[in-house]
Amino acid sequence: MLEIDSLTMRYPTGDLALDSVSLSVERGQVIALIGPSGAGKSTLIRCVNRLVEPTFGSIRLNGQDIVAMGRTDLRRARRKMGMIFQEYALVERLSVMENVLSGQLGNVGFWRSYLRRYPQPAVDEAFRLLGRVGLDHMVDKRADALSGGQRQRVGIARALIQNPEILLVDEPTASLDPKTSRQIMRLIIELCRERGLGAIINIHDVPLAMMFVERIVGLRAGVIVYDGPPKGLTDDR
Ligand code: ADP
Ligand code: ADP
């Protein structure tokens, strides 16, 4: 479903963050991208949803090259990619419900102040998703009143409400304690399975990746140095 070919990214500063990376992700397949800080993990995710323009290479989603897309196609392609971030990127003064709705409606303030209400099907779906991530008892809480684990659950529901085909997940547990990290990883993996979603999960916590993900891709200095099951990983990676 996602085919990355010879992806190369040199930042204007001269840093070569990705050096001809090729990688395929099948429909419904979850991969963990591991590697030390600076290996190029977040650059790879930023290239896939084109937050940065790669220097060279192609990224095909269902056969269409994201790198070569115009604005309209890119907007459509991005709807198929659910983003989950380390720092959650919630709107602090909005409620849990509104943060989730923003994944579907974009600027929820527009709906609230201009149209006076949110569309009922979107609200129903948000409520359902919040139930699935275990937060349906706090839909009206403001985002800034939540714990880290709860914030990430909101981030997950927000990514899912757009009904993506693939999740791009950048260090989802880096700000969480070990127990919460395991809960969040388990939730992401379960949801991928239930919905047949592919995912690229950037995670520097190797034991956590090995615990939950069947395919590990190791990146070092912009090059893939491992691609296989957890059991093949050795300590020198
Ligand atoms: P990570 O947690 O993935 O290692 P960092 O904390 O190193 O990321 O980087 C945080 C932010 O700083 C990112 O938005 C990244 O784009 C930016 N950044 C990282 N390295 C550089 C650099 N050499 N020059 C400019 N910006 C950088
Ligand atoms: P990781 O996510 O594995 O920590 P990154 O993708 O953040 O790695 O960084 C890979 C390399 O690209 C690093 O050398 C980093 O300094 C560089 N880099 C990242 N973001 C930027 C940026 N915005 N400008 C310049 N260099 C960057």
mmCIF file of C-alpha atoms and ligand atoms in Angstrom:
data_model
loop_
_atom_site.group_PDB
_atom_site.id
_atom_site.type_symbol
_atom_site.label_atom_id
_atom_site.label_comp_id
_atom_site.label_asym_id
_atom_site.label_seq_id
_atom_site.Cartn_x
_atom_site.Cartn_y
_atom_site.Cartn_z
ATOM 1 C CA MET A 1 0.000 0.000 0.000
ATOM 2 C CA LEU A 2 2.864 2.374 0.855
ATOM 3 C CA GLU A 3 5.994 2.071 -1.259
ATOM 4 C CA ILE A 4 8.968 4.219 -0.458
ATOM 5 C CA ASP A 5 11.723 4.131 -3.043
ATOM 6 C CA SER A 6 15.227 5.653 -2.786
ATOM 7 C CA LEU A 7 13.975 8.319 -0.420
ATOM 8 C CA THR A 8 16.677 10.877 0.215
ATOM 9 C CA MET A 9 16.422 13.975 2.369
ATOM 10 C CA ARG A 10 19.138 16.549 2.704
ATOM 11 C CA TYR A 11 18.113 19.533 4.808
ATOM 12 C CA PRO A 12 19.211 23.015 3.680
ATOM 13 C CA THR A 13 21.698 22.906 6.565
ATOM 14 C CA GLY A 14 23.496 20.079 4.752
ATOM 15 C CA ASP A 15 22.376 17.280 7.102
ATOM 16 C CA LEU A 16 21.714 14.084 5.145
ATOM 17 C CA ALA A 17 18.779 12.755 7.203
ATOM 18 C CA LEU A 18 17.744 9.942 4.816
ATOM 19 C CA ASP A 19 20.137 8.283 2.398
ATOM 20 C CA SER A 20 18.248 6.364 -0.295
ATOM 21 C CA VAL A 21 15.743 4.589 1.946
ATOM 22 C CA SER A 22 13.460 1.997 0.331
ATOM 23 C CA LEU A 23 10.630 0.434 2.296
ATOM 24 C CA SER A 24 7.239 -1.117 1.582
ATOM 25 C CA VAL A 25 4.351 -1.339 4.006
ATOM 26 C CA GLU A 26 1.562 -3.755 3.096
ATOM 27 C CA ARG A 27 -2.071 -2.977 3.760
ATOM 28 C CA GLY A 28 -2.787 -3.606 7.425
ATOM 29 C CA GLN A 29 0.881 -4.043 8.304
ATOM 30 C CA VAL A 30 2.336 -2.313 11.330
ATOM 31 C CA ILE A 31 6.021 -1.505 11.450
ATOM 32 C CA ALA A 32 8.088 -0.021 14.227
ATOM 33 C CA LEU A 33 10.832 2.310 13.081
ATOM 34 C CA ILE A 34 13.620 2.248 15.634
ATOM 35 C CA GLY A 35 17.006 3.915 15.798
ATOM 36 C CA PRO A 36 18.957 6.407 17.882
ATOM 37 C CA SER A 37 18.091 10.094 18.025
ATOM 38 C CA GLY A 38 19.051 11.737 14.749
ATOM 39 C CA ALA A 39 18.685 8.512 12.728
ATOM 40 C CA GLY A 40 16.041 10.070 10.487
ATOM 41 C CA LYS A 41 12.859 8.533 11.903
ATOM 42 C CA SER A 42 10.807 11.694 12.150
ATOM 43 C CA THR A 43 12.163 12.967 8.857
ATOM 44 C CA LEU A 44 10.815 9.827 7.198
ATOM 45 C CA ILE A 45 7.337 10.421 8.617
ATOM 46 C CA ARG A 46 7.516 14.107 7.688
ATOM 47 C CA CYS A 47 8.353 13.112 4.109
ATOM 48 C CA VAL A 48 5.444 10.666 3.895
ATOM 49 C CA ASN A 49 2.868 13.282 4.761
ATOM 50 C CA ARG A 50 4.978 15.877 2.989
ATOM 51 C CA LEU A 51 5.591 18.244 5.837
ATOM 52 C CA VAL A 52 9.034 18.417 4.226
ATOM 53 C CA GLU A 53 9.948 18.013 0.562
ATOM 54 C CA PRO A 54 12.350 15.133 0.008
ATOM 55 C CA THR A 55 15.454 15.793 -2.055
ATOM 56 C CA PHE A 56 15.012 12.635 -4.118
ATOM 57 C CA GLY A 57 12.909 9.496 -4.339
ATOM 58 C CA SER A 58 9.256 8.528 -4.468
ATOM 59 C CA ILE A 59 6.584 7.651 -1.910
ATOM 60 C CA ARG A 60 3.635 5.828 -3.426
ATOM 61 C CA LEU A 61 0.386 5.518 -1.520
ATOM 62 C CA ASN A 62 -1.897 3.103 -3.389
ATOM 63 C CA GLY A 63 0.267 3.683 -6.455
ATOM 64 C CA GLN A 64 0.176 7.489 -6.414
ATOM 65 C CA ASP A 65 3.415 9.369 -5.770
ATOM 66 C CA ILE A 66 2.960 11.745 -2.846
ATOM 67 C CA VAL A 67 6.189 13.566 -3.684
ATOM 68 C CA ALA A 68 4.888 14.598 -7.113
ATOM 69 C CA MET A 69 1.326 15.492 -6.079
ATOM 70 C CA GLY A 70 -0.344 18.845 -6.521
ATOM 71 C CA ARG A 71 -2.277 20.490 -3.690
ATOM 72 C CA THR A 72 -5.669 18.869 -4.295
ATOM 73 C CA ASP A 73 -4.334 15.315 -4.568
ATOM 74 C CA LEU A 74 -2.099 15.903 -1.578
ATOM 75 C CA ARG A 75 -5.030 17.054 0.534
ATOM 76 C CA ARG A 76 -6.906 13.904 -0.444
ATOM 77 C CA ALA A 77 -3.888 11.678 0.269
ATOM 78 C CA ARG A 78 -3.392 13.276 3.681
ATOM 79 C CA ARG A 79 -6.940 12.319 4.633
ATOM 80 C CA LYS A 80 -5.776 8.717 4.352
ATOM 81 C CA MET A 81 -2.927 9.296 6.785
ATOM 82 C CA GLY A 82 -3.698 9.601 10.484
ATOM 83 C CA MET A 83 -1.019 11.443 12.445
ATOM 84 C CA ILE A 84 -0.254 10.733 16.095
ATOM 85 C CA PHE A 85 2.400 12.842 17.812
ATOM 86 C CA GLN A 86 4.677 12.639 20.834
ATOM 87 C CA GLU A 87 3.389 15.889 22.290
ATOM 88 C CA TYR A 88 -0.241 15.144 21.319
ATOM 89 C CA ALA A 89 -0.751 18.552 19.652
ATOM 90 C CA LEU A 90 -4.147 19.056 21.272
ATOM 91 C CA VAL A 91 -5.898 22.414 21.441
ATOM 92 C CA GLU A 92 -5.642 23.050 25.185
ATOM 93 C CA ARG A 93 -8.705 25.234 25.681
ATOM 94 C CA LEU A 94 -11.003 22.912 23.724
ATOM 95 C CA SER A 95 -12.803 19.903 25.130
ATOM 96 C CA VAL A 96 -11.896 16.275 24.539
ATOM 97 C CA MET A 97 -14.876 15.968 22.184
ATOM 98 C CA GLU A 98 -13.883 19.086 20.227
ATOM 99 C CA ASN A 99 -10.301 17.939 19.881
ATOM 100 C CA VAL A 100 -11.492 14.672 18.373
ATOM 101 C CA LEU A 101 -13.954 16.476 16.099
ATOM 102 C CA SER A 102 -11.144 18.673 14.810
ATOM 103 C CA GLY A 103 -9.724 15.543 13.139
ATOM 104 C CA GLN A 104 -12.865 15.396 11.038
ATOM 105 C CA LEU A 105 -14.083 18.976 10.763
ATOM 106 C CA GLY A 106 -10.796 20.880 10.756
ATOM 107 C CA ASN A 107 -11.435 24.201 12.500
ATOM 108 C CA VAL A 108 -14.113 23.337 15.066
ATOM 109 C CA GLY A 109 -14.356 27.001 16.092
ATOM 110 C CA PHE A 110 -15.834 27.690 12.679
ATOM 111 C CA TRP A 111 -18.601 25.148 13.212
ATOM 112 C CA ARG A 112 -19.322 26.312 16.699
ATOM 113 C CA SER A 113 -19.369 30.056 16.226
ATOM 114 C CA TYR A 114 -20.479 30.329 12.631
ATOM 115 C CA LEU A 115 -22.800 27.354 12.130
ATOM 116 C CA ARG A 116 -23.653 27.184 15.861
ATOM 117 C CA ARG A 117 -23.318 23.410 16.099
ATOM 118 C CA TYR A 118 -21.300 20.393 15.073
ATOM 119 C CA PRO A 119 -22.799 17.909 12.576
ATOM 120 C CA GLN A 120 -24.499 15.114 14.523
ATOM 121 C CA PRO A 121 -22.917 12.186 12.600
ATOM 122 C CA ALA A 122 -19.458 13.531 13.443
ATOM 123 C CA VAL A 123 -20.396 13.912 17.115
ATOM 124 C CA ASP A 124 -21.755 10.358 17.194
ATOM 125 C CA GLU A 125 -18.617 8.970 15.627
ATOM 126 C CA ALA A 126 -16.371 10.959 17.986
ATOM 127 C CA PHE A 127 -18.345 9.654 20.949
ATOM 128 C CA ARG A 128 -18.026 6.098 19.704
ATOM 129 C CA LEU A 129 -14.275 6.464 19.224
ATOM 130 C CA LEU A 130 -13.875 8.056 22.637
ATOM 131 C CA GLY A 131 -15.649 5.025 24.059
ATOM 132 C CA ARG A 132 -13.190 2.763 22.283
ATOM 133 C CA VAL A 133 -10.161 4.596 23.690
ATOM 134 C CA GLY A 134 -11.764 4.672 27.156
ATOM 135 C CA LEU A 135 -12.583 8.360 27.475
ATOM 136 C CA ASP A 136 -16.335 8.556 26.938
ATOM 137 C CA HIS A 137 -16.765 9.599 30.572
ATOM 138 C CA MET A 138 -14.804 12.821 30.027
ATOM 139 C CA VAL A 139 -15.900 14.184 26.654
ATOM 140 C CA ASP A 140 -16.486 17.677 28.087
ATOM 141 C CA LYS A 141 -13.188 17.969 29.943
ATOM 142 C CA ARG A 142 -10.747 20.523 28.630
ATOM 143 C CA ALA A 143 -7.621 19.059 27.075
ATOM 144 C CA ASP A 144 -5.381 20.889 29.537
ATOM 145 C CA ALA A 145 -6.993 19.002 32.438
ATOM 146 C CA LEU A 146 -5.907 15.576 31.172
ATOM 147 C CA SER A 147 -3.014 13.300 32.060
ATOM 148 C CA GLY A 148 -0.429 12.383 29.433
ATOM 149 C CA GLY A 149 -1.981 8.989 28.738
ATOM 150 C CA GLN A 150 -5.448 10.522 28.396
ATOM 151 C CA ARG A 151 -4.082 13.175 26.048
ATOM 152 C CA GLN A 152 -2.594 10.509 23.822
ATOM 153 C CA ARG A 153 -5.917 8.649 23.793
ATOM 154 C CA VAL A 154 -7.533 11.832 22.505
ATOM 155 C CA GLY A 155 -4.777 12.091 19.882
ATOM 156 C CA ILE A 156 -5.495 8.529 18.775
ATOM 157 C CA ALA A 157 -9.261 9.130 18.514
ATOM 158 C CA ARG A 158 -8.604 12.337 16.569
ATOM 159 C CA ALA A 159 -6.418 10.466 14.085
ATOM 160 C CA LEU A 160 -9.000 7.703 13.651
ATOM 161 C CA ILE A 161 -12.042 9.891 13.073
ATOM 162 C CA GLN A 162 -10.800 10.811 9.607
ATOM 163 C CA ASN A 163 -10.965 7.084 8.782
ATOM 164 C CA PRO A 164 -7.348 6.774 7.605
ATOM 165 C CA GLU A 165 -5.740 3.823 5.813
ATOM 166 C CA ILE A 166 -2.409 4.258 7.508
ATOM 167 C CA LEU A 167 -1.261 5.754 10.799
ATOM 168 C CA LEU A 168 1.936 7.774 11.002
ATOM 169 C CA VAL A 169 2.941 7.726 14.618
ATOM 170 C CA ASP A 170 5.891 9.769 15.865
ATOM 171 C CA GLU A 171 7.210 8.696 19.284
ATOM 172 C CA PRO A 172 3.750 8.158 20.829
ATOM 173 C CA THR A 173 5.096 7.219 24.240
ATOM 174 C CA ALA A 174 8.164 9.411 24.624
ATOM 175 C CA SER A 175 6.425 11.656 27.181
ATOM 176 C CA LEU A 176 4.750 8.834 29.124
ATOM 177 C CA ASP A 177 5.739 6.594 32.040
ATOM 178 C CA PRO A 178 6.514 2.920 31.257
ATOM 179 C CA LYS A 179 3.138 1.506 32.278
ATOM 180 C CA THR A 180 1.154 4.106 30.358
ATOM 181 C CA SER A 181 3.496 3.627 27.396
ATOM 182 C CA ARG A 182 2.619 -0.057 27.235
ATOM 183 C CA GLN A 183 -1.104 0.713 27.457
ATOM 184 C CA ILE A 184 -0.883 3.239 24.640
ATOM 185 C CA MET A 185 1.160 0.932 22.412
ATOM 186 C CA ARG A 186 -1.275 -1.912 23.032
ATOM 187 C CA LEU A 187 -4.204 0.357 22.166
ATOM 188 C CA ILE A 188 -2.608 1.518 18.907
ATOM 189 C CA ILE A 189 -1.791 -2.053 17.860
ATOM 190 C CA GLU A 190 -5.294 -3.312 18.724
ATOM 191 C CA LEU A 191 -6.938 -0.514 16.780
ATOM 192 C CA CYS A 192 -4.754 -1.197 13.746
ATOM 193 C CA ARG A 193 -5.791 -4.830 13.862
ATOM 194 C CA GLU A 194 -9.501 -4.092 14.318
ATOM 195 C CA ARG A 195 -9.563 -1.644 11.436
ATOM 196 C CA GLY A 196 -7.039 -3.274 9.127
ATOM 197 C CA LEU A 197 -4.847 -0.185 9.364
ATOM 198 C CA GLY A 198 -1.230 -0.028 8.365
ATOM 199 C CA ALA A 199 1.102 1.975 10.579
ATOM 200 C CA ILE A 200 4.596 3.337 10.822
ATOM 201 C CA ILE A 201 5.412 3.848 14.473
ATOM 202 C CA ASN A 202 8.581 5.779 15.291
ATOM 203 C CA ILE A 203 9.820 4.626 18.621
ATOM 204 C CA HIS A 204 13.276 4.810 20.160
ATOM 205 C CA ASP A 205 12.235 2.453 22.998
ATOM 206 C CA VAL A 206 13.410 -0.819 21.454
ATOM 207 C CA PRO A 207 12.034 -3.223 24.112
ATOM 208 C CA LEU A 208 8.617 -1.600 23.767
ATOM 209 C CA ALA A 209 8.738 -1.954 19.979
ATOM 210 C CA MET A 210 9.757 -5.606 20.306
ATOM 211 C CA MET A 211 6.927 -6.283 22.734
ATOM 212 C CA PHE A 212 4.170 -5.165 20.374
ATOM 213 C CA VAL A 213 5.291 -5.069 16.756
ATOM 214 C CA GLU A 214 6.123 -7.978 14.460
ATOM 215 C CA ARG A 215 8.166 -6.070 11.927
ATOM 216 C CA ILE A 216 10.986 -3.859 13.079
ATOM 217 C CA VAL A 217 12.851 -1.497 10.780
ATOM 218 C CA GLY A 218 16.105 -0.165 12.174
ATOM 219 C CA LEU A 219 17.388 3.152 10.917
ATOM 220 C CA ARG A 220 20.835 4.507 11.594
ATOM 221 C CA ALA A 221 22.288 7.695 10.113
ATOM 222 C CA GLY A 222 19.622 7.736 7.423
ATOM 223 C CA VAL A 223 20.148 4.141 6.299
ATOM 224 C CA ILE A 224 18.066 1.008 6.984
ATOM 225 C CA VAL A 225 20.270 -1.394 8.936
ATOM 226 C CA TYR A 226 17.610 -3.938 9.924
ATOM 227 C CA ASP A 227 14.228 -5.053 8.605
ATOM 228 C CA GLY A 228 12.667 -8.158 10.115
ATOM 229 C CA PRO A 229 11.060 -9.733 13.143
ATOM 230 C CA PRO A 230 12.010 -8.691 16.700
ATOM 231 C CA LYS A 231 13.823 -11.951 17.361
ATOM 232 C CA GLY A 232 16.462 -11.189 14.710
ATOM 233 C CA LEU A 233 17.537 -7.966 16.418
ATOM 234 C CA THR A 234 20.927 -8.069 18.070
ATOM 235 C CA ASP A 235 22.447 -5.747 20.635
ATOM 236 C CA ASP A 236 24.852 -4.064 18.252
ATOM 237 C CA ARG A 237 22.064 -2.316 16.365
HETATM 238 P P1 ADP B 1 13.962 14.083 17.849
HETATM 239 O O1 ADP B 1 13.204 14.126 19.152
HETATM 240 O O2 ADP B 1 13.236 13.434 16.737
HETATM 241 O O3 ADP B 1 15.376 13.600 17.978
HETATM 242 P P2 ADP B 1 14.940 16.734 18.008
HETATM 243 O O4 ADP B 1 14.527 16.968 19.414
HETATM 244 O O5 ADP B 1 16.359 16.466 17.656
HETATM 245 O O6 ADP B 1 14.020 15.578 17.366
HETATM 246 O O7 ADP B 1 14.445 17.950 17.109
HETATM 247 C C1 ADP B 1 13.320 18.711 17.471
HETATM 248 C C2 ADP B 1 13.037 19.704 16.369
HETATM 249 O O8 ADP B 1 14.228 20.362 15.930
HETATM 250 C C3 ADP B 1 12.462 19.052 15.126
HETATM 251 O O9 ADP B 1 11.353 19.822 14.700
HETATM 252 C C4 ADP B 1 13.556 19.075 14.081
HETATM 253 O O10 ADP B 1 13.049 19.337 12.788
HETATM 254 C C5 ADP B 1 14.417 20.223 14.526
HETATM 255 N N1 ADP B 1 15.825 19.909 14.265
HETATM 256 C C6 ADP B 1 16.480 18.788 14.601
HETATM 257 N N2 ADP B 1 17.754 18.845 14.196
HETATM 258 C C7 ADP B 1 17.875 20.046 13.577
HETATM 259 C C8 ADP B 1 18.961 20.695 12.936
HETATM 260 N N3 ADP B 1 20.170 20.140 12.812
HETATM 261 N N4 ADP B 1 18.759 21.923 12.426
HETATM 262 C C9 ADP B 1 17.561 22.496 12.518
HETATM 263 N N5 ADP B 1 16.485 21.930 13.114
HETATM 264 C C10 ADP B 1 16.656 20.721 13.631
HETATM 265 P P1 ADP B 2 15.123 11.041 14.571
HETATM 266 O O1 ADP B 2 13.675 11.287 14.415
HETATM 267 O O2 ADP B 2 15.523 9.633 14.277
HETATM 268 O O3 ADP B 2 15.647 11.514 15.892
HETATM 269 P P2 ADP B 2 15.410 13.214 12.699
HETATM 270 O O4 ADP B 2 14.665 12.832 11.493
HETATM 271 O O5 ADP B 2 14.802 14.163 13.659
HETATM 272 O O6 ADP B 2 15.884 11.890 13.452
HETATM 273 O O7 ADP B 2 16.815 13.818 12.276
HETATM 274 C C1 ADP B 2 17.668 13.211 11.310
HETATM 275 C C2 ADP B 2 18.806 14.154 10.958
HETATM 276 O O8 ADP B 2 18.264 15.281 10.296
HETATM 277 C C3 ADP B 2 19.560 14.682 12.159
HETATM 278 O O9 ADP B 2 20.906 14.832 11.756
HETATM 279 C C4 ADP B 2 18.938 16.039 12.406
HETATM 280 O O10 ADP B 2 19.842 16.930 12.985
HETATM 281 C C5 ADP B 2 18.587 16.472 11.003
HETATM 282 N N1 ADP B 2 17.397 17.351 10.993
HETATM 283 C C6 ADP B 2 16.163 17.034 11.430
HETATM 284 N N2 ADP B 2 15.325 18.062 11.249
HETATM 285 C C7 ADP B 2 16.039 19.032 10.679
HETATM 286 C C8 ADP B 2 15.731 20.347 10.228
HETATM 287 N N3 ADP B 2 14.509 20.858 10.347
HETATM 288 N N4 ADP B 2 16.725 21.060 9.676
HETATM 289 C C9 ADP B 2 17.960 20.547 9.546
HETATM 290 N N5 ADP B 2 18.318 19.320 9.938
HETATM 291 C C10 ADP B 2 17.380 18.578 10.498
#
